[in-house]
Tab-separated table of C-alpha atoms (C1' of nucleotides) in Angstrom:
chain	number	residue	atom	x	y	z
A	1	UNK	CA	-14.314	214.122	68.340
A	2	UNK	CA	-13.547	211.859	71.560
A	3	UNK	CA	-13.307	214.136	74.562
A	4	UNK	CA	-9.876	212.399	75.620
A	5	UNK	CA	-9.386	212.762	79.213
A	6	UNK	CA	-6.076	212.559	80.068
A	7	UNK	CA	-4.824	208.747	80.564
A	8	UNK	CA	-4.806	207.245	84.009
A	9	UNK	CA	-1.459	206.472	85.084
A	10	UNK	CA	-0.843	203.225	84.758
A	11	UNK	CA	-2.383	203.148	81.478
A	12	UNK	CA	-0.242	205.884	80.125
A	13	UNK	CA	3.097	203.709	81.482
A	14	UNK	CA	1.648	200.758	80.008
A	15	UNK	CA	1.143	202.510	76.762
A	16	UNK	CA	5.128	203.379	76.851
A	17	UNK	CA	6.183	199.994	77.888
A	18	UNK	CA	4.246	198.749	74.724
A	19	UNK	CA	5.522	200.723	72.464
A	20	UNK	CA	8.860	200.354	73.702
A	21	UNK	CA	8.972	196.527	73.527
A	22	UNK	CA	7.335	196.630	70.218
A	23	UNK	CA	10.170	198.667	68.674
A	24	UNK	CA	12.786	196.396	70.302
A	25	UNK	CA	10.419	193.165	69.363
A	26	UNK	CA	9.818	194.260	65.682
A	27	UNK	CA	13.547	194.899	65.337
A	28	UNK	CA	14.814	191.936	66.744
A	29	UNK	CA	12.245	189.553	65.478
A	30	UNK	CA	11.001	191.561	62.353
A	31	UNK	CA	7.113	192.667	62.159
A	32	UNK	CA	5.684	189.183	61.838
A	33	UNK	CA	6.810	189.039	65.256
A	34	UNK	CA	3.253	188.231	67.143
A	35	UNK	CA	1.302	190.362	69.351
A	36	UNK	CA	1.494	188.435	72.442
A	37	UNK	CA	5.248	188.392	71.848
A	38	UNK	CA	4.940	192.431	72.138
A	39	UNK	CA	3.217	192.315	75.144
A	40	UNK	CA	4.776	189.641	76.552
A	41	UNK	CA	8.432	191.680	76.476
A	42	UNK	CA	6.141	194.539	77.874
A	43	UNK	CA	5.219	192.474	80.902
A	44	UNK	CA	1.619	193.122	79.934
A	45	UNK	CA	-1.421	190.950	78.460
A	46	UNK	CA	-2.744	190.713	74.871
A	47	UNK	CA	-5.406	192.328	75.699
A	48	UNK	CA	-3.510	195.767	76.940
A	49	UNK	CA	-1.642	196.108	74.062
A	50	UNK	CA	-4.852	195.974	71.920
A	51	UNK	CA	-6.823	198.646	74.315
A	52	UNK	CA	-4.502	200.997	73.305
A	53	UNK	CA	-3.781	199.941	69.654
A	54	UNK	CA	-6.971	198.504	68.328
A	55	UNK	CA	-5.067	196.659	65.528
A	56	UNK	CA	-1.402	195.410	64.863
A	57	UNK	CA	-1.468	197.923	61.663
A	58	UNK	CA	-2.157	200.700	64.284
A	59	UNK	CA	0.592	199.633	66.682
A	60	UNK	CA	3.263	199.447	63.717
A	61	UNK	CA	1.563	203.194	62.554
A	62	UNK	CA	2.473	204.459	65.510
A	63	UNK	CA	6.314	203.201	66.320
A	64	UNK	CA	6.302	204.977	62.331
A	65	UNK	CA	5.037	208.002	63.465
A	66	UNK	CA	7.367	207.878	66.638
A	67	UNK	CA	10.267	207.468	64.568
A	68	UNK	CA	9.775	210.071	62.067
A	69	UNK	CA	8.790	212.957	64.580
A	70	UNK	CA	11.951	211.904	66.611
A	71	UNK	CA	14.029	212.094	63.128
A	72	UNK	CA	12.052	215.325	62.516
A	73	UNK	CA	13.201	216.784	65.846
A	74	UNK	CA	16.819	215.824	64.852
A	75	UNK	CA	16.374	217.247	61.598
A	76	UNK	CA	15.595	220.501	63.028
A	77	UNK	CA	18.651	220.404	65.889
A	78	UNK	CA	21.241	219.902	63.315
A	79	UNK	CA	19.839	223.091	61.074
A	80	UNK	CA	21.121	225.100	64.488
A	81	UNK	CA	24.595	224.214	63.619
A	82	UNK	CA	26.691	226.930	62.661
A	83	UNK	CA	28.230	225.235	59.554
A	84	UNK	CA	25.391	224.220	56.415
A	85	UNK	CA	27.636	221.517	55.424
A	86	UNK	CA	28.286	219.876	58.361
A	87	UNK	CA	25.064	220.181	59.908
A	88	UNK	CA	23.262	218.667	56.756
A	89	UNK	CA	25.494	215.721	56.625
A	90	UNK	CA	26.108	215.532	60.436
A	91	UNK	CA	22.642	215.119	60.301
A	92	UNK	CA	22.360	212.509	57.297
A	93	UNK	CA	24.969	210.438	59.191
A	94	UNK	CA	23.350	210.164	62.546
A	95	UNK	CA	20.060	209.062	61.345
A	96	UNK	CA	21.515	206.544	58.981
A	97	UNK	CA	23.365	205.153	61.870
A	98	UNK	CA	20.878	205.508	64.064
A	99	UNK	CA	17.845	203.827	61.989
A	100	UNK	CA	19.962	201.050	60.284
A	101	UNK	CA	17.076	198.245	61.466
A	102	UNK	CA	14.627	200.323	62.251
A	103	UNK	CA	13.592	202.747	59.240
A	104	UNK	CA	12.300	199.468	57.806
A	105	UNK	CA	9.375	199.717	59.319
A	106	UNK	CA	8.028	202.400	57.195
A	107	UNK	CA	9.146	199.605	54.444
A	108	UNK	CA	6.887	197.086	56.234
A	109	UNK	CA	4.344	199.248	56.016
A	110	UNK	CA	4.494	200.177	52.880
A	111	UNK	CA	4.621	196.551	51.528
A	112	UNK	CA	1.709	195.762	53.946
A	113	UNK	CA	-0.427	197.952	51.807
A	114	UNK	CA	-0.967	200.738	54.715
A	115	UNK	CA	-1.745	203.767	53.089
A	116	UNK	CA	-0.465	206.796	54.874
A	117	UNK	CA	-3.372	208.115	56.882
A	118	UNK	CA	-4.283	211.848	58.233
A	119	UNK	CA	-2.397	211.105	61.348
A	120	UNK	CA	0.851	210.464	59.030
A	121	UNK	CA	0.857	213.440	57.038
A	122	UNK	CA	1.399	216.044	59.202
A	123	UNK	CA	4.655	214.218	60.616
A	124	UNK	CA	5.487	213.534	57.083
A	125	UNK	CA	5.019	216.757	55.959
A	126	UNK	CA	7.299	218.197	59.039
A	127	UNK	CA	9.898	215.924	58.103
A	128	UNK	CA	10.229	216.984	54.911
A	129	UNK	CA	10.059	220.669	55.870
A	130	UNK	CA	12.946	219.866	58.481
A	131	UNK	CA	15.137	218.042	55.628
A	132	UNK	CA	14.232	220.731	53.172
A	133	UNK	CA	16.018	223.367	55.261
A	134	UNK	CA	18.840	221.569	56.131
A	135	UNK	CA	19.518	220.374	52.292
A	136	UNK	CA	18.375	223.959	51.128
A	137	UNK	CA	20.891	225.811	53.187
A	138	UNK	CA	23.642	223.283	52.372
A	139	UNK	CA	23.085	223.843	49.030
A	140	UNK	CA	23.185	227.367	49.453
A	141	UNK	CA	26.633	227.385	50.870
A	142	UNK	CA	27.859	225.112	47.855
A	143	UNK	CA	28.017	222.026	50.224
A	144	UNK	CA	25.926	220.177	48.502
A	145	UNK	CA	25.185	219.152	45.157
A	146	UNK	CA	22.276	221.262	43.231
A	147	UNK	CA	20.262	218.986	41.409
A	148	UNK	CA	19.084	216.581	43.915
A	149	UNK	CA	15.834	217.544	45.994
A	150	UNK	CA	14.417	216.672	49.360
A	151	UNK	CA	12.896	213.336	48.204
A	152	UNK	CA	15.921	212.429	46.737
A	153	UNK	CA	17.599	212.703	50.053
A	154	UNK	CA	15.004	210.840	51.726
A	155	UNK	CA	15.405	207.792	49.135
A	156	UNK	CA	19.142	207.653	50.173
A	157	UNK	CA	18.568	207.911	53.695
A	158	UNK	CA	16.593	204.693	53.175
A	159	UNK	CA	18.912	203.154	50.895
A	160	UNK	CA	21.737	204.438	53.388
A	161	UNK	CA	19.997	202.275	56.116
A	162	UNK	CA	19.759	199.496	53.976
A	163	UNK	CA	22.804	199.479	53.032
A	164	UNK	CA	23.938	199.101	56.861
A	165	UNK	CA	22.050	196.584	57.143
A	166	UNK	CA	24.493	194.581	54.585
A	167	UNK	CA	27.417	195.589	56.582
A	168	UNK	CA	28.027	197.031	59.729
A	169	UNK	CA	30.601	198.739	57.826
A	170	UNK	CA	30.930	202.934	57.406
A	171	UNK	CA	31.977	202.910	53.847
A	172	UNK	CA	28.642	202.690	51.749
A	173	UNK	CA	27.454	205.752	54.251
A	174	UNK	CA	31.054	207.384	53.396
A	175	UNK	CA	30.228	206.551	49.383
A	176	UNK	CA	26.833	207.945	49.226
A	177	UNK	CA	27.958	211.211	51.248
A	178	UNK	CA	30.446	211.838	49.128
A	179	UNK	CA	28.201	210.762	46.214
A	180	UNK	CA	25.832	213.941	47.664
A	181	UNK	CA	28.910	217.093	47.646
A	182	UNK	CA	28.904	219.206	45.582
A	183	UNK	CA	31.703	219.479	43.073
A	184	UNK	CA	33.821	222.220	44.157
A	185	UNK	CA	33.561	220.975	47.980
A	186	UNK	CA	35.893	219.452	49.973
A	187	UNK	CA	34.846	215.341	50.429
A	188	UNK	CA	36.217	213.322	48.042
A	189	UNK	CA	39.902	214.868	47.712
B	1	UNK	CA	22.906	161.465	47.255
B	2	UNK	CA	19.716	161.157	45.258
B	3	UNK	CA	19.885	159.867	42.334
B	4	UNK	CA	18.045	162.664	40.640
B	5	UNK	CA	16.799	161.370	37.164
B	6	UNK	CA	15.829	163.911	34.653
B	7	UNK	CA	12.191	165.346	35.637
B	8	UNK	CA	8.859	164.641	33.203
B	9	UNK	CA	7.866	167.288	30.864
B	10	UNK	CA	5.057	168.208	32.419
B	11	UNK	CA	6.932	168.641	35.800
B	12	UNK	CA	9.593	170.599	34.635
B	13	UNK	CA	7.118	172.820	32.640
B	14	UNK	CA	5.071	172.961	35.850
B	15	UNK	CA	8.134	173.977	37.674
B	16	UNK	CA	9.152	176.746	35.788
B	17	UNK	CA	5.697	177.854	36.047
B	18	UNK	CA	6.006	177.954	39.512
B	19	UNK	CA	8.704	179.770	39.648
B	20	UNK	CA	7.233	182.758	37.047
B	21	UNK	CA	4.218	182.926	39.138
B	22	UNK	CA	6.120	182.955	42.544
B	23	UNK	CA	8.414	186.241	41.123
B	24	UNK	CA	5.566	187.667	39.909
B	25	UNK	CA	2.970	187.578	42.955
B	26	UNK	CA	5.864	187.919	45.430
B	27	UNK	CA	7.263	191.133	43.857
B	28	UNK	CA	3.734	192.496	43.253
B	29	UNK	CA	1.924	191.520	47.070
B	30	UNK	CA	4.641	190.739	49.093
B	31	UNK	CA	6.237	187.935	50.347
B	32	UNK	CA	3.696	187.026	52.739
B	33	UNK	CA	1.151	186.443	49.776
B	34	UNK	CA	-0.160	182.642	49.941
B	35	UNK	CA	1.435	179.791	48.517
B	36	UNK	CA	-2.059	179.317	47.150
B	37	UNK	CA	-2.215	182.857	45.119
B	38	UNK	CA	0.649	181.527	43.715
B	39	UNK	CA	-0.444	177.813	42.314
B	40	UNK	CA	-3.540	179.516	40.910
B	41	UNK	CA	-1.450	182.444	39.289
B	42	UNK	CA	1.109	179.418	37.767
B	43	UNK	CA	-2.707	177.768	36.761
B	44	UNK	CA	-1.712	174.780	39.087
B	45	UNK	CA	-2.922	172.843	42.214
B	46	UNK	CA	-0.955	173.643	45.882
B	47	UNK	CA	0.251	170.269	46.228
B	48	UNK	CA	2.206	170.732	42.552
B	49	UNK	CA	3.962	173.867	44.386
B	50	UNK	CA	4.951	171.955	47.443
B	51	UNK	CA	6.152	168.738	45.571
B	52	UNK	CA	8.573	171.128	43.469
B	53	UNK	CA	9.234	172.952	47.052
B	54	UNK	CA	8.417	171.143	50.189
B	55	UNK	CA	8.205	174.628	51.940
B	56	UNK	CA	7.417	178.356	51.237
B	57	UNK	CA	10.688	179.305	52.107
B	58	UNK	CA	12.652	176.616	49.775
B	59	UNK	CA	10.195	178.613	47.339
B	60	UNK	CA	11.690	181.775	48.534
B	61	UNK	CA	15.007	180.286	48.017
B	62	UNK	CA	14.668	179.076	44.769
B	63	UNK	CA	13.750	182.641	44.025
B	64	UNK	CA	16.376	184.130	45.443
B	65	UNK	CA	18.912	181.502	44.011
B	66	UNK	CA	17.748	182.419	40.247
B	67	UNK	CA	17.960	186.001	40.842
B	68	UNK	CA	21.733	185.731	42.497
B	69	UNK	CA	22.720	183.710	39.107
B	70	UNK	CA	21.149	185.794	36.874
B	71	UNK	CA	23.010	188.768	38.423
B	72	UNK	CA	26.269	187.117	38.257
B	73	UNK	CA	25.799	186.129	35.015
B	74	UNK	CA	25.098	189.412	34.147
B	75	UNK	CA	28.271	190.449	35.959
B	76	UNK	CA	30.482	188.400	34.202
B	77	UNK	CA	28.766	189.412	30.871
B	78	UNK	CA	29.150	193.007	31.639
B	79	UNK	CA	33.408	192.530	32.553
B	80	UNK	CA	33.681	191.831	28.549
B	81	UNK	CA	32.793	195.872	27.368
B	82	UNK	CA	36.328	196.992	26.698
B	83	UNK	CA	36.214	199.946	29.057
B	84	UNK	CA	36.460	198.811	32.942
B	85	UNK	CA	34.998	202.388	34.655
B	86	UNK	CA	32.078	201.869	31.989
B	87	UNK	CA	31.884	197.754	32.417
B	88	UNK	CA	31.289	198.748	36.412
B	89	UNK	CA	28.845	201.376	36.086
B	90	UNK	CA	26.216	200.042	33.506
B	91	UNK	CA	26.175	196.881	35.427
B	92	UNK	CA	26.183	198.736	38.770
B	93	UNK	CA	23.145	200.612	36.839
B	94	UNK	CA	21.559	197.960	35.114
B	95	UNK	CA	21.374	195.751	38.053
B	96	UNK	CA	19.988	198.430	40.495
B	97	UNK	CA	17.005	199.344	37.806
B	98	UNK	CA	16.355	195.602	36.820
B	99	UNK	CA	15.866	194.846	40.766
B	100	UNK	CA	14.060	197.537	42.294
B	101	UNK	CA	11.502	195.603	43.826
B	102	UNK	CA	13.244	192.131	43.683
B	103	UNK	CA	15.924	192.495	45.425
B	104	UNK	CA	13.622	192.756	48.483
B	105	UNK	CA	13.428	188.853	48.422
B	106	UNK	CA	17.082	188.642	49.805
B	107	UNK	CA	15.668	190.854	52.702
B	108	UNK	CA	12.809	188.942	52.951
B	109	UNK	CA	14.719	185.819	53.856
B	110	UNK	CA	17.147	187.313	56.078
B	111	UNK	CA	14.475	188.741	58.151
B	112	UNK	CA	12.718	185.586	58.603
B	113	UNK	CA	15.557	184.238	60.082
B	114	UNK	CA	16.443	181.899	56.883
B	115	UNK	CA	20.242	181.081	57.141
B	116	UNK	CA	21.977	180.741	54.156
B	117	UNK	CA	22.272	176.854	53.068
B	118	UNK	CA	24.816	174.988	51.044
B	119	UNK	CA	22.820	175.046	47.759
B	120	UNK	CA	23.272	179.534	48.258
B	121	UNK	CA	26.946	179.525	49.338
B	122	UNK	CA	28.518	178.723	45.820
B	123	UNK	CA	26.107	181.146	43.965
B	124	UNK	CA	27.253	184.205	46.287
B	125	UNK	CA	30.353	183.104	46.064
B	126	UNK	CA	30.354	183.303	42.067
B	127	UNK	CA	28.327	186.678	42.478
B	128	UNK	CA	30.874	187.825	44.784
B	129	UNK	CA	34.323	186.523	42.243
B	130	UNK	CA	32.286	188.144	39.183
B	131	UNK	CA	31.430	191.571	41.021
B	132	UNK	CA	34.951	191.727	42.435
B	133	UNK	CA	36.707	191.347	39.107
B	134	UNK	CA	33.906	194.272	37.554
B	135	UNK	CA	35.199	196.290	40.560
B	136	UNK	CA	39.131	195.852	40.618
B	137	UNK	CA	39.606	196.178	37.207
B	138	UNK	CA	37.771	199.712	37.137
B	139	UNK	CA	39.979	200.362	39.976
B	140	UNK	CA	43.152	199.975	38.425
B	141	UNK	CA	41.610	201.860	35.854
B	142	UNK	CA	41.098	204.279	38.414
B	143	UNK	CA	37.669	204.871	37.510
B	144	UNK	CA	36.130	203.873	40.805
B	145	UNK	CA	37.559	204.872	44.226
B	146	UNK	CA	40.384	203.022	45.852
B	147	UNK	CA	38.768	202.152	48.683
B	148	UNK	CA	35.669	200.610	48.525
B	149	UNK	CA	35.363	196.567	48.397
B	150	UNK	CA	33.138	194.071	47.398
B	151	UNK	CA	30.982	194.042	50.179
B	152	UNK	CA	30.832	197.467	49.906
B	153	UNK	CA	29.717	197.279	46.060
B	154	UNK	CA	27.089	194.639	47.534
B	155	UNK	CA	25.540	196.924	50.187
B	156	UNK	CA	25.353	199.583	47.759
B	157	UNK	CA	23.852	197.968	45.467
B	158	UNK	CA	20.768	196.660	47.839
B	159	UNK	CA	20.387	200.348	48.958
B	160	UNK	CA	19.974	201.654	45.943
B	161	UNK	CA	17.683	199.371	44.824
B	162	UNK	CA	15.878	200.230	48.464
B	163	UNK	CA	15.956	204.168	47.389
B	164	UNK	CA	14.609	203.415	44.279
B	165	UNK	CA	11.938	201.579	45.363
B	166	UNK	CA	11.195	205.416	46.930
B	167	UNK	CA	11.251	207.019	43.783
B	168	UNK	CA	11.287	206.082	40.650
B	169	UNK	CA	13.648	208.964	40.033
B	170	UNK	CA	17.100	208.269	38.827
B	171	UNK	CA	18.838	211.090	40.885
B	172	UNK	CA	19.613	208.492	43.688
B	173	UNK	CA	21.197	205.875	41.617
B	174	UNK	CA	23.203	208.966	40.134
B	175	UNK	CA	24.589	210.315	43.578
B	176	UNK	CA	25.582	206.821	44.115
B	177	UNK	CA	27.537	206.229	41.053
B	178	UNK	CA	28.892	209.470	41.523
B	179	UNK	CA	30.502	208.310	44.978
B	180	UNK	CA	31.989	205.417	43.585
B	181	UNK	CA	33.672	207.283	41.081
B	182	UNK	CA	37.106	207.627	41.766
B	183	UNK	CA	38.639	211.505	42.562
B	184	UNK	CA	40.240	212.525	39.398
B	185	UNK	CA	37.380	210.529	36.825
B	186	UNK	CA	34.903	211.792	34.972
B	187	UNK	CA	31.613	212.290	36.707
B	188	UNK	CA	30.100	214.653	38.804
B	189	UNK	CA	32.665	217.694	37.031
C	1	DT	C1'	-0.899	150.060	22.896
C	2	DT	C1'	-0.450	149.435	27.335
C	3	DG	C1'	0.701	149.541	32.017
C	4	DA	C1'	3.687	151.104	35.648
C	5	DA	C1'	5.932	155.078	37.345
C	6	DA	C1'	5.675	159.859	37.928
C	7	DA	C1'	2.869	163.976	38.584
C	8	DC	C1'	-1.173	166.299	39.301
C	9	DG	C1'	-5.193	168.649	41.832
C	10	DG	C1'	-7.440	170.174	45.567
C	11	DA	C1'	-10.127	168.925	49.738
C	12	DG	C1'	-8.669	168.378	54.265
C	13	DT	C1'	-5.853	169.192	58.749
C	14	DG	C1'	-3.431	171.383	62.384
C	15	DG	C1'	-1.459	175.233	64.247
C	16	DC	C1'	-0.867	179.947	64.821
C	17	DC	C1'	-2.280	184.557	65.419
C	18	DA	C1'	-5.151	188.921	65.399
C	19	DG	C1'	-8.642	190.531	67.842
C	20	DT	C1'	-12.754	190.000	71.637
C	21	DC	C1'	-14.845	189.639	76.168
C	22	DC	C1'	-15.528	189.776	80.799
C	23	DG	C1'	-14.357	188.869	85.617
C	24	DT	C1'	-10.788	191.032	88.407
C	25	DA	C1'	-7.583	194.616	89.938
C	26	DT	C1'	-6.133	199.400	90.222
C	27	DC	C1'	-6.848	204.279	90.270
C	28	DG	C1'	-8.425	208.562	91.815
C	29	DT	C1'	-11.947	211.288	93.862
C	30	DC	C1'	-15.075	212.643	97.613
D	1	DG	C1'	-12.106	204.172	103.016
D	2	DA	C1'	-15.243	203.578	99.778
D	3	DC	C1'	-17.217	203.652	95.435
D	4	DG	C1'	-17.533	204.449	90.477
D	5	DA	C1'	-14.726	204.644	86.645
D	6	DT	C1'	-10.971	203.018	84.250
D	7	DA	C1'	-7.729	199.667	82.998
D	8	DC	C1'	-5.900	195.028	83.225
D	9	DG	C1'	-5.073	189.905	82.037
D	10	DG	C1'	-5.577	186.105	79.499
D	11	DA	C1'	-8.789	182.378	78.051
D	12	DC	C1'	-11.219	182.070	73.899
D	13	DT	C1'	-12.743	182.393	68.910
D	14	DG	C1'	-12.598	182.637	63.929
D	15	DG	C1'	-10.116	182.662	60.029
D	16	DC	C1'	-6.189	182.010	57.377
D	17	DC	C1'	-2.369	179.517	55.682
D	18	DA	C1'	1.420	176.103	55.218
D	19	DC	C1'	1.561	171.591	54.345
D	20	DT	C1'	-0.425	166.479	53.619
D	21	DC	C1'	-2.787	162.751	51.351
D	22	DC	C1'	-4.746	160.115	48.009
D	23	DG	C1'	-7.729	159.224	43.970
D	24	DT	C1'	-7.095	160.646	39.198
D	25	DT	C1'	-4.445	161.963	35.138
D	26	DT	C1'	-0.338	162.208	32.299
D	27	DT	C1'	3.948	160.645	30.598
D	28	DC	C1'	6.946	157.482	28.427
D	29	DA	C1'	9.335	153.217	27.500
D	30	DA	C1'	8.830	148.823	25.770
DNA sequence: TTGAAAACGGAGTGGCCAGTCCGTATCGTC
DNA sequence: GACGATACGGACTGGCCACTCCGTTTTCAA
């Protein structure tokens, strides 16, 4: 239980600049990218990055946890849209476009042996909640197909990204959407 | 031009040994496992490793190299069933749950900046001919959807492996297959 | 069988990188 | 404006890891 006072102001710009140049950094260079790398594209030294993320693993937690609250937060804009279909895949679309380098980060992660922590859960769990609607209600309305659940769509999205990756091309996003309708939909004519 | 005479049993034993380990540890801790986990998982010394591969990433290359051939192979294997929409989608199937966590290698490379070399070029080339027939020969069968290339196939076929790497569930791999398919085929009814 | 060529093993080396430490600069409060 | 608290920068350290080197072992051809 750290009283945290709120963050003097330079500290809490530094803190931004950080995590902004890591996201670009890590994208551009991958995640072996080095620390002083980070901090040098945040006009900042080694040892501000590390005041405010003890350890690499926590600075890479972090631009996760940033990422999936801000895909959250999408997730929960699109189920406002007056059409289940087209908000669900509207929805599926943008972040697939939008993440194409950058979702691998939960990959790196992952393959780093990170095991999600307390902090991670909640925003996991929201995510998942968000989705859930959004695929739930498209289902509802027949938009999309029955037997695939929330996890299911969060594998794609992943494998969506990846896929872009490959190419900048539109058509493996096109194929898996389609791949998602349901039968009686309109998509694949 | 070296005049490569044929290598000493023990060296091309060791070799293949190498390469065994290498798959294994890589796939199971990551790329960024030491070259030294993997001489003592092949039961051999570091400097055997670096005289079959002067660096970790001609190791990583090797890797990938195998697993490209093997795949074509397979491709070409698979373009003998007699029907075309099946040939396409048990290979597209059988690669995808044969690679889960391998595929990841090709990643691995490309992120760490490794261009592709000479020695790669003709292997994805042959990958790319033996996919390509798979592909256009389901489509004039009109089993897979008219407008989807190669590359396409390609990128698909990393991101699946990516979602499956999510879940070991088979729904994924499904939706995708189902996208391919072409409008009036059998598949998702 | 023998000896020269080919391989092997693994201790050693150099470089890089995560993380620390402390003298200096900036902030914010009175 | 002045002082304590907070944050900053970057030289430094320790450890790890790719790669080298050479004395020893294995292969194989004659």
């Amino acid at each position: 239980m750290t009283a945290d006072r709120p963050l003097r102001a330079d500290a809490q710009r530094n803190r931004a600049r950080v995590l902004d140049a890591a996201e670009r950094v890590f994208a551009e260079r991958g995640t072996a990218a080095s620390t002083e790398e980070v901090a040098r594209a945040a006009g900042v030294g080694v040892g501000t990055v590390f005041r405010h993320f003890p350890t690499k693993e926590a600075l890479l937690r972090a631009l996760v946890l940033a990422r999936l609250t801000r895909i959250a937060a999408e997730a929960r804009a699109y189920a406002a849209a007056p059409d289940p279909g087209a908000a669900f895949f509207d929805f599926f679309a943008a972040t697939v476009r939008g993440s194409a380098s950058k979702l691998e980060l939960l990959d790196a992660l992952a393959e780093s042996g990170v095991h999600p922590d307390e902090t991670a859960a909640p925003v996991a769990a929201e995510l998942t909640e968000a989705v859930a609607a959004l695929l739930h209600r498209a289902q509802r309305a027949a938009a999309v197909r029955a037997d695939v659940g929330v996890d299911d769509v969060v594998a794609l999205l992943a494998g969506a990204s990846r896929a872009r990756r490959h190419t900048p091309d539109e058509r493996p996003l096109t194929v898996i959407l389609d791949g998602l309708r349901a039968p009686g939909a309109p998509g694949t004519p």
